[in-house]
Amino acid sequence: MSVLIKGGRVVTAADDYVGDVYVEGERVSLIGESLDVQADKVIDAAGKYVLPGGIDPHTHLDMPFGGTVTIDDVESGQTSAAFGGTTCHVDFIIQPKGQTFAAALDEWKAKANGKQVIDMGYHMAVTDLKEGGTLEELASLPDEGITSYKLFMAYKGALMVDDETLFRTMQVAADTGTLVMVHAENGDAIDVLVKAALAEGKTEPRYHALTRPPETEGEATNRAIQLSRVAGSALYVVHVSCRESVEPIAIAREKGWNVHGETCTQYFFVDYSFLERPDFEGGKYVYTPPPRAKENQDVLWNAVRTDVLSVVSTDHCAFLWDGQKTIGRDDFSKIPNGAPGLENRLQMIHEFGVRAGRISLNRMVELLSTNPAKLFGLYPRKGTIAVGSDADIVVFDPEKKVTISASTHHSKSDYNLFEGTEVTGVPEVVLLRGHVLVEDGELVASPGIGQYVRRAKFGEELKTAAAVA
Ligand code: URP
Ligand code: ZN
Ligand code: ZN
């Protein structure tokens, strides 16, 4: 199968030009001003943007959490990703306590088997490290293409690890060339605040934010940065939500330390006041870190513009409002933490980042595709449009208007964080390794087309067809 994408505005992190992109099989094979080639399928991209497929390095599909299981499995989650122009994601395997990483990997691969709509990799969330067992096993994960370890510094009594586990994982990462990812919040202090709030009868959703003050995020971010310095590992701070966390990352990056950070789409748009919505509406916005005071939104836009933060992910962790979030109607600490978002990242960042003049188109591509590819061992096979790269391509109509709504999204969640938001710009055709995934508003490929990607080590390149040939 060959595809010719004609006359589009090709935008990568570095380039912006009008040209033709020719795809043979699964890879880009020619790029030129006006290519004279035959193709099985020709896509007229005049007036459209031709973008590398989005890469979302932070998702939770089919994950047991908070006494329930996220509502999107691999098929529904990846379908919603495809409609949103995301063609690859890296999901979190959660090591069940007492289990080996090999068993956890098998379990997660079984959940994905036959359901994959887009390409995917895995991070390993370490919950239980034992000398003479999982501590040694950690070092073997890069052989499986798992080149990032995740640690939760919060969720006491569930996923939280102590500093010894965090530090020992960092030491292994320094030896094996893996990236350490942290959910940075002080889980011990939060636990004290949550118990005190509940003892005072404070049960509404807004107490989720009031018991997780921004200082607890800032403290944990700084602790992780300092420990990673001692261990000599690279560090990536996930879902940065506030000034208190941005500032230590900014200092670390100014000093040239190996520290990276992401924020997520929702932190630019949803603020603390959403948690105060009546009739348990606020429960929809219970995710962690919580929606913050509005002034943090400018801090985050500034951080992504200046490369203090290098990635915008979604932290897609979808639940039903009616039936799952409502588990915590009388106790905010029982509301499953998380929200949907995989489908809306590109549209929201294009509308409020690019169209609003906050970031350039190139920077948008860098934040949503190229930087995640580089940080997570997928580049240059993914994250750009270049000869030899996977033909993961989004033909984006920058003029088409759409209103975001749960009634039209593809997640199984019964609500959308951005409900009613009108955006201009829609992924019109989405290609995964040269196969048409989405066209005319339909999923045209079948589940099973997506593949597991064995990622390269931190700082190393994932070879392209051009490099291998
Ligand atoms: O509330 C959230 N973010 N749920 C997913 C788990 C996590 O902390 O990333
Ligand atoms: Zn987290
Ligand atoms: Zn997450």
XYZ file of C-alpha atoms and ligand atoms in Angstrom:
480
model
C 0.000 0.000 0.000
C 1.299 3.478 -0.866
C -0.144 6.839 0.129
C 0.643 10.270 -1.299
C -0.260 13.228 0.904
C -0.294 16.152 -1.517
C 0.282 19.842 -0.987
C -0.140 20.041 2.794
C 1.683 22.307 5.208
C 4.149 19.887 6.769
C 4.968 20.938 10.324
C 7.537 19.188 12.486
C 9.316 20.494 15.584
C 11.904 22.092 13.315
C 10.279 22.650 9.899
C 7.255 24.265 8.330
C 6.881 23.968 4.541
C 4.342 23.099 1.854
C 5.103 19.784 0.161
C 4.189 16.199 -0.654
C 4.802 13.209 1.595
C 4.974 9.770 0.004
C 4.440 6.696 2.145
C 5.405 3.230 0.964
C 4.352 0.406 3.238
C 4.711 1.561 6.813
C 7.303 4.300 6.400
C 7.776 7.687 4.819
C 9.894 7.097 1.731
C 9.995 10.452 -0.096
C 9.330 14.076 0.734
C 9.404 16.756 -1.967
C 7.921 19.941 -3.280
C 5.826 18.279 -5.958
C 6.339 14.535 -6.230
C 5.577 12.787 -9.502
C 4.749 9.327 -8.138
C 1.873 6.864 -8.421
C 0.123 5.935 -5.193
C -2.686 3.578 -4.171
C -4.264 6.428 -2.255
C -3.892 10.180 -2.716
C -4.891 12.555 0.079
C -5.398 16.163 -0.959
C -3.963 18.107 1.960
C -4.118 21.598 0.438
C -4.897 24.054 3.213
C -4.311 21.372 5.859
C -1.509 20.763 8.317
C 0.452 17.529 7.982
C 1.690 16.697 11.481
C 3.559 13.799 13.076
C 1.136 11.616 15.034
C 0.753 12.611 18.652
C 2.566 10.633 21.342
C 1.019 10.571 24.795
C 3.478 9.329 27.394
C 1.025 9.291 30.296
C -2.127 7.142 30.175
C -3.872 4.576 32.361
C -5.961 2.076 30.382
C -7.691 -0.907 31.990
C -6.034 -0.096 35.300
C -7.308 -1.155 38.732
C -7.336 1.973 40.867
C -9.273 3.440 43.784
C -11.352 0.305 44.337
C -12.492 0.095 40.724
C -11.015 -0.215 37.216
C -10.608 2.609 34.703
C -13.504 2.580 32.269
C -11.418 2.731 29.086
C -9.702 -0.471 28.112
C -7.041 -0.630 25.424
C -9.579 -0.634 22.592
C -11.779 2.244 23.714
C -8.881 4.303 25.048
C -6.810 3.890 21.905
C -9.815 4.547 19.670
C -10.354 7.850 21.399
C -6.625 8.562 21.049
C -6.795 7.873 17.289
C -9.684 10.304 16.805
C -7.638 12.898 18.645
C -4.585 12.473 16.412
C -2.534 10.412 18.871
C -0.903 7.400 17.227
C 1.318 6.132 20.030
C 1.131 6.188 23.804
C 3.053 4.830 26.741
C 0.827 3.269 29.381
C 1.628 2.428 32.985
C 1.970 -1.146 34.119
C 1.331 -1.188 37.854
C 3.374 -3.892 39.587
C 0.908 -5.677 41.896
C 2.554 -5.848 45.332
C 4.451 -9.110 45.813
C 4.569 -9.851 42.070
C 7.490 -9.907 39.700
C 7.771 -7.365 36.899
C 7.688 -10.214 34.384
C 4.284 -11.334 35.675
C 2.982 -7.763 35.600
C 4.202 -7.311 32.016
C 2.496 -10.546 30.941
C -0.737 -9.410 32.575
C -0.686 -6.029 30.839
C 0.219 -7.507 27.449
C -2.711 -9.913 27.778
C -5.061 -6.983 28.351
C -3.851 -5.342 25.134
C -3.731 -8.456 22.997
C -5.799 -8.047 19.814
C -7.299 -4.754 20.976
C -4.611 -2.342 19.893
C -5.694 0.483 17.631
C -2.506 2.552 17.909
C 1.106 1.738 18.820
C 2.071 1.574 22.453
C 4.829 1.082 24.951
C 4.899 0.590 28.710
C 6.425 2.235 31.737
C 6.799 0.066 34.837
C 5.315 1.511 38.029
C 7.415 0.071 40.847
C 5.425 -0.549 44.040
C 7.409 -3.260 45.786
C 11.175 -3.696 45.637
C 12.862 -6.652 47.339
C 16.571 -7.379 47.493
C 17.288 -10.763 45.972
C 14.240 -10.438 43.735
C 12.554 -7.476 42.134
C 15.451 -5.116 42.855
C 17.673 -7.208 40.589
C 14.840 -7.865 38.131
C 14.432 -4.120 37.542
C 17.661 -4.051 35.574
C 16.278 -6.525 33.026
C 13.301 -4.385 31.981
C 15.162 -2.465 29.255
C 15.645 -5.848 27.503
C 11.845 -5.916 27.176
C 11.778 -2.379 25.763
C 10.635 -0.880 29.060
C 13.028 1.976 29.590
C 11.251 4.075 32.209
C 10.412 3.358 35.850
C 7.586 5.186 37.572
C 7.299 5.832 41.291
C 4.360 7.239 43.190
C 5.395 9.494 46.072
C 1.715 9.707 47.098
C -1.368 7.462 47.485
C -0.287 6.228 50.912
C -1.411 2.681 51.647
C -1.820 1.945 47.942
C 0.791 2.805 45.304
C 3.089 5.041 47.356
C 6.718 4.007 47.806
C 9.115 5.178 50.504
C 12.252 7.173 49.769
C 14.425 4.052 50.016
C 12.510 2.419 47.161
C 12.592 5.658 45.180
C 16.322 6.087 45.693
C 17.237 2.471 44.990
C 15.221 2.603 41.765
C 17.094 5.750 40.797
C 20.386 3.940 41.396
C 19.328 1.079 39.125
C 18.154 3.594 36.528
C 21.521 5.340 36.599
C 23.166 1.974 35.800
C 20.714 0.812 33.151
C 20.063 4.036 31.224
C 16.403 4.232 32.129
C 14.362 7.301 32.955
C 12.817 7.683 36.423
C 9.319 9.186 36.432
C 7.797 10.494 39.620
C 4.312 11.379 40.753
C 5.601 14.082 43.081
C 3.425 14.795 46.098
C 4.220 14.313 49.785
C 1.920 11.368 50.478
C 2.558 11.301 54.244
C 1.590 14.930 54.792
C -1.456 14.547 52.515
C -2.574 11.497 54.476
C -2.518 13.534 57.713
C -4.515 16.347 56.079
C -7.090 13.970 54.555
C -7.707 12.222 57.884
C -8.073 15.572 59.684
C -10.546 16.864 57.069
C -12.690 13.736 57.270
C -12.642 13.849 61.086
C -14.105 17.357 60.826
C -16.858 16.127 58.511
C -15.368 17.775 55.424
C -16.409 15.316 52.752
C -17.146 17.286 49.555
C -14.982 17.020 46.404
C -13.291 20.393 46.996
C -11.464 18.896 50.017
C -9.546 16.764 47.550
C -7.670 19.935 46.578
C -7.656 21.509 50.035
C -5.892 18.461 51.503
C -3.265 18.400 48.738
C -1.831 21.926 48.884
C 0.650 22.948 46.167
C 3.506 22.989 48.681
C 3.191 19.191 49.020
C 3.798 18.931 45.273
C 6.681 21.408 45.387
C 8.368 19.610 48.285
C 8.188 16.198 46.621
C 9.367 17.589 43.284
C 12.407 19.124 44.923
C 13.082 15.925 46.935
C 12.979 13.812 43.787
C 15.272 16.234 41.967
C 17.856 16.204 44.751
C 17.745 12.408 45.140
C 18.130 11.897 41.398
C 21.229 14.108 41.549
C 22.736 11.892 44.253
C 21.839 8.702 42.377
C 22.953 10.096 39.022
C 19.740 9.227 37.203
C 17.622 11.165 34.738
C 14.317 12.369 36.172
C 10.929 13.164 34.632
C 8.275 14.771 36.818
C 4.773 13.854 35.658
C 1.636 16.001 35.766
C 3.149 19.223 37.086
C 0.238 21.406 38.150
C 1.506 24.483 39.974
C 4.154 27.129 40.482
C 5.565 25.305 43.528
C 6.571 22.396 41.296
C 7.527 24.416 38.209
C 10.068 26.459 40.165
C 12.381 23.628 41.313
C 12.276 22.146 37.806
C 13.184 25.546 36.336
C 16.158 25.821 38.706
C 17.303 22.281 37.894
C 17.119 22.882 34.157
C 18.889 26.221 34.431
C 21.727 24.369 36.156
C 21.818 21.821 33.340
C 20.694 18.892 35.482
C 19.076 15.883 33.821
C 15.554 16.863 34.905
C 12.460 17.014 32.702
C 8.809 17.681 33.294
C 5.352 17.491 31.801
C 2.024 19.044 32.497
C -1.347 17.804 31.230
C -4.022 19.464 29.113
C -6.509 19.797 31.975
C -4.225 21.922 34.157
C -4.449 24.766 31.615
C -8.251 24.825 31.679
C -9.757 23.331 34.828
C -9.172 25.275 38.046
C -10.058 24.763 41.705
C -13.516 26.319 41.302
C -14.648 23.313 39.201
C -14.409 21.159 42.327
C -16.973 23.413 44.012
C -19.706 22.669 41.464
C -22.903 21.558 43.205
C -24.678 18.189 43.234
C -21.421 16.257 43.160
C -20.568 17.698 39.708
C -17.234 18.587 41.358
C -16.454 14.858 41.568
C -15.725 14.862 37.831
C -12.644 17.000 38.471
C -11.126 14.854 41.203
C -7.771 13.926 39.788
C -4.309 14.183 41.239
C -2.602 16.612 41.579
C -5.875 18.490 41.880
C -7.085 21.416 39.797
C -5.245 24.447 41.190
C -5.922 28.156 41.676
C -6.370 29.818 38.284
C -3.144 31.861 38.439
C -1.157 28.644 37.960
C -2.441 28.363 34.387
C -0.271 31.249 33.168
C 2.691 29.755 35.024
C 2.173 26.508 33.103
C 1.781 28.196 29.702
C 4.977 30.086 30.379
C 6.734 26.870 31.437
C 5.808 24.986 28.254
C 6.747 27.983 26.114
C 10.208 28.305 27.686
C 10.954 24.550 27.873
C 10.899 24.386 31.663
C 8.260 21.759 30.905
C 8.874 19.762 27.734
C 5.737 17.679 27.242
C 1.958 18.006 27.461
C 0.374 14.630 28.201
C -3.196 13.731 29.182
C -2.909 11.444 32.246
C -6.001 9.812 30.730
C -7.450 7.813 33.629
C -11.137 7.685 32.804
C -14.016 6.763 35.071
C -17.760 7.041 34.814
C -19.158 9.899 36.848
C -22.346 7.951 37.446
C -21.348 4.709 39.129
C -17.624 5.153 39.667
C -16.960 8.732 40.789
C -20.135 8.466 42.872
C -18.456 5.830 45.054
C -17.108 8.885 46.871
C -20.303 10.947 47.028
C -20.085 11.042 50.842
C -16.298 10.930 51.173
C -13.975 12.752 48.763
C -11.101 10.384 49.617
C -13.038 7.495 48.063
C -13.622 9.201 44.693
C -11.484 7.350 42.117
C -8.786 9.797 41.059
C -8.558 10.512 37.359
C -10.315 11.874 34.289
C -10.568 11.294 30.531
C -8.617 13.414 28.040
C -6.781 11.309 25.416
C -8.989 12.540 22.584
C -8.838 16.282 23.192
C -5.168 17.146 23.711
C -4.321 18.246 20.163
C -7.542 20.221 19.675
C -7.280 22.020 23.006
C -3.588 22.870 22.718
C -4.036 23.968 19.101
C -6.959 26.222 20.039
C -5.693 27.753 23.264
C -1.963 27.414 22.663
C -1.396 28.059 18.952
C -4.502 29.965 17.886
C -4.396 32.075 21.044
C -0.764 32.999 20.248
C 0.783 31.379 23.328
C 2.992 28.870 21.479
C 4.029 28.309 17.853
C 2.862 25.408 15.705
C 6.378 23.975 15.832
C 6.363 24.120 19.597
C 2.989 22.387 19.713
C 4.406 19.515 17.645
C 7.440 19.394 19.917
C 5.323 19.231 23.090
C 2.818 16.661 21.825
C 5.014 14.429 19.689
C 8.732 15.109 19.249
C 9.745 15.618 22.877
C 7.791 12.614 24.163
C 9.427 10.567 21.381
C 12.910 11.789 22.339
C 12.466 11.365 26.088
C 10.884 7.933 25.862
C 13.111 6.188 23.326
C 10.849 6.425 20.270
C 12.684 9.022 18.200
C 13.303 9.287 15.258
C 11.153 6.290 14.334
C 8.306 8.306 15.777
C 7.819 11.970 16.653
C 8.664 13.479 13.277
C 7.958 13.292 9.558
C 11.187 12.244 7.868
C 12.352 9.695 5.319
C 12.535 6.326 7.079
C 10.275 7.288 9.987
C 7.041 5.465 10.712
C 4.237 7.018 8.671
C 2.276 8.075 11.754
C 0.701 11.192 10.297
C -2.207 13.487 11.073
C -3.820 15.553 8.316
C -5.317 18.347 10.383
C -7.972 20.754 9.132
C -7.150 24.024 10.905
C -10.410 25.714 9.834
C -13.043 23.179 10.827
C -15.001 23.994 13.978
C -16.207 21.440 16.473
C -17.727 21.492 19.940
C -16.171 19.047 22.392
C -18.706 16.849 24.144
C -19.090 13.506 25.904
C -21.986 12.852 23.527
C -19.555 12.597 20.606
C -16.251 11.527 22.181
C -15.004 7.932 21.917
C -14.016 7.309 25.517
C -16.488 5.217 27.497
C -16.577 7.914 30.163
C -19.934 9.650 30.581
C -18.448 13.121 30.839
C -15.807 15.285 29.205
C -13.595 17.726 31.123
C -13.950 20.274 28.310
C -17.682 19.832 27.665
C -19.103 22.557 25.407
C -15.750 24.050 24.420
C -15.739 25.176 20.784
C -12.440 24.622 18.999
C -11.308 25.314 15.445
C -9.127 22.503 14.116
C -9.863 18.807 13.660
C -7.730 15.749 12.821
C -9.261 14.790 9.470
C -7.182 11.776 8.417
C -4.955 9.815 10.792
C -2.375 7.312 9.532
C -0.640 4.690 11.666
C 2.452 3.253 9.984
C 0.874 4.048 6.604
C -2.497 2.456 7.418
C -5.485 4.772 7.409
C -6.898 4.703 10.934
C -9.420 7.532 10.878
C -11.079 9.168 7.876
C -14.380 11.032 7.407
C -15.091 10.784 11.103
C -14.884 6.969 11.094
C -12.410 4.456 12.474
C -11.521 2.579 9.300
C -8.894 0.180 10.647
C -9.650 -2.765 12.910
C -8.353 -3.299 16.438
C -5.202 -5.408 16.293
C -3.435 -3.005 13.950
C -1.536 -1.339 16.808
C 1.767 -2.802 17.940
C 3.877 -2.957 21.052
C 7.007 -0.841 20.602
C 10.221 -1.816 22.361
C 11.624 1.549 23.305
C 15.283 2.566 23.266
C 17.124 3.514 26.447
C 17.038 7.079 27.673
C 19.093 9.295 25.343
C 19.387 6.596 22.670
C 17.655 6.563 19.294
C 15.096 4.076 18.062
C 16.353 3.187 14.610
C 14.341 4.102 11.533
C 14.091 2.105 8.320
C 16.460 4.624 6.710
C 19.050 4.151 9.470
C 18.807 0.348 9.364
C 19.000 0.092 5.563
O -5.744 11.308 39.286
C -4.912 10.753 38.575
N -3.930 11.457 38.067
N -5.045 9.444 38.319
C -4.117 8.621 37.647
C -3.003 8.167 38.509
C -1.947 9.223 38.592
O -1.666 9.709 39.685
O -1.364 9.565 37.579
Zn 0.086 10.546 39.272
Zn -1.262 9.265 35.768
